[in-house]
Amino acid sequence: AVDLINTMSLATFASGCFWCTEGVYTRIAGVLKCMPGYTGGRTANPSYEEVCTGMTEHAECCQITFDESVVSYETLLKVFFRHHDPTQLNRQGNDIGTQYRSAIFYHSDKQKESAEKAKEELEKSGAFSGPIVTEISPLKVFYPAEENHRDFYARNPNQGYCRAVVKPKVEKFEAAFAEILKK
């Protein structure tokens, strides 16, 4: 039997709208929980409405609980850099503002090193024409999003934004990462 206590880890990623991020990561084998929320800002216990103003300096993000015996942090980083555009500063597509920035909030020195290495390798690869603007910062505090934002895509697949933005991102991810999907 696997000792889940010793193989459980957290990852916190901001890659645009947290509905998209959650829609992708919940499909990965070994991901046990994906909590949308806010981090990287200065306002304590912000609301969605406050974060949307851009004044809190928080990013929409997801905190991912995963089993390292099933999926590695490095694999989660590959998904992170593939499912959004890390060259867009303070935006993803039509979602514009610092709350939609590309950021990795690390939980340990090992995660910091892995994130920096992945970013550097991606820049050297020439996969993107512009520079990668992903912020890599220590996680200071994570504020879970309100209940109505949790499992949003799963509960609202026919909502306009979900059909137009989330679904295509999820489908692109599923095609590219079929080998790591939950069965």
CSV table of C-alpha atoms in Angstrom, one decimal, residues 61-141:
chain,number,residue,atom,x,y,z
A,61,CYS,CA,-5.1,30.5,-9.4
A,62,CYS,CA,-5.7,26.9,-8.5
A,63,GLN,CA,-4.1,25.0,-5.6
A,64,ILE,CA,-3.6,21.4,-6.7
A,65,THR,CA,-3.3,18.5,-4.2
A,66,PHE,CA,-1.6,15.7,-6.0
A,67,ASP,CA,-0.1,12.3,-5.3
A,68,GLU,CA,3.6,12.3,-6.3
A,69,SER,CA,3.6,8.5,-6.6
A,70,VAL,CA,1.2,8.9,-9.5
A,71,VAL,CA,2.1,12.3,-11.1
A,72,SER,CA,5.2,14.4,-10.7
A,73,TYR,CA,5.4,18.2,-10.1
A,74,GLU,CA,7.5,18.3,-13.3
A,75,THR,CA,4.6,16.8,-15.2
A,76,LEU,CA,2.2,19.4,-13.7
A,77,LEU,CA,4.7,22.1,-14.9
A,78,LYS,CA,4.6,20.7,-18.4
A,79,VAL,CA,0.8,20.9,-18.4
A,80,PHE,CA,1.0,24.4,-16.9
A,81,PHE,CA,3.3,25.7,-19.7
A,82,ARG,CA,1.3,24.0,-22.4
A,83,HIS,CA,-2.3,24.8,-21.5
A,84,HIS,CA,-2.0,28.6,-21.5
A,85,ASP,CA,0.2,31.3,-23.2
A,86,PRO,CA,3.1,32.1,-20.8
A,87,THR,CA,4.2,35.0,-23.0
A,88,GLN,CA,1.1,37.1,-22.4
A,89,LEU,CA,1.7,39.7,-19.7
A,90,ASN,CA,-1.2,40.1,-17.3
A,91,ARG,CA,-3.8,38.5,-19.6
A,92,GLN,CA,-4.9,35.3,-21.3
A,93,GLY,CA,-6.8,35.9,-24.5
A,94,ASN,CA,-9.6,38.3,-23.8
A,95,ASP,CA,-9.2,38.0,-20.0
A,96,ILE,CA,-7.1,41.1,-19.2
A,97,GLY,CA,-5.6,42.3,-15.9
A,98,THR,CA,-3.0,41.3,-13.4
A,99,GLN,CA,-5.5,38.8,-11.9
A,100,TYR,CA,-5.0,36.7,-15.1
A,101,ARG,CA,-1.2,36.7,-15.0
A,102,SER,CA,0.9,33.6,-15.6
A,103,ALA,CA,2.5,32.6,-12.3
A,104,ILE,CA,3.9,29.7,-10.4
A,105,PHE,CA,3.7,30.0,-6.6
A,106,TYR,CA,6.1,27.4,-5.2
A,107,HIS,CA,5.8,25.6,-1.9
A,108,SER,CA,9.5,24.5,-1.5
A,109,ASP,CA,13.0,25.2,-2.8
A,110,LYS,CA,12.7,22.0,-4.9
A,111,GLN,CA,9.6,23.3,-6.6
A,112,LYS,CA,11.3,26.7,-7.2
A,113,GLU,CA,14.2,25.0,-8.8
A,114,SER,CA,12.0,22.8,-11.0
A,115,ALA,CA,9.9,25.8,-12.1
A,116,GLU,CA,12.9,27.9,-12.9
A,117,LYS,CA,14.5,25.0,-14.9
A,118,ALA,CA,11.2,24.3,-16.8
A,119,LYS,CA,10.9,28.0,-17.7
A,120,GLU,CA,14.5,28.2,-18.8
A,121,GLU,CA,14.3,25.1,-20.9
A,122,LEU,CA,11.1,26.3,-22.6
A,123,GLU,CA,12.7,29.7,-23.4
A,124,LYS,CA,15.8,27.9,-24.9
A,125,SER,CA,13.5,25.6,-26.9
A,126,GLY,CA,12.2,28.5,-29.0
A,127,ALA,CA,8.6,27.1,-28.7
A,128,PHE,CA,7.4,30.7,-28.3
A,129,SER,CA,8.3,33.7,-30.3
A,130,GLY,CA,8.2,36.1,-27.3
A,131,PRO,CA,9.8,35.9,-23.9
A,132,ILE,CA,8.1,33.8,-21.2
A,133,VAL,CA,6.7,36.3,-18.6
A,134,THR,CA,5.7,33.7,-16.0
A,135,GLU,CA,6.3,34.9,-12.5
A,136,ILE,CA,7.9,32.4,-10.1
A,137,SER,CA,7.3,33.4,-6.5
A,138,PRO,CA,6.9,31.8,-3.1
A,139,LEU,CA,3.4,31.0,-2.0
A,140,LYS,CA,2.7,33.3,1.0
A,141,VAL,CA,-1.1,32.7,1.5
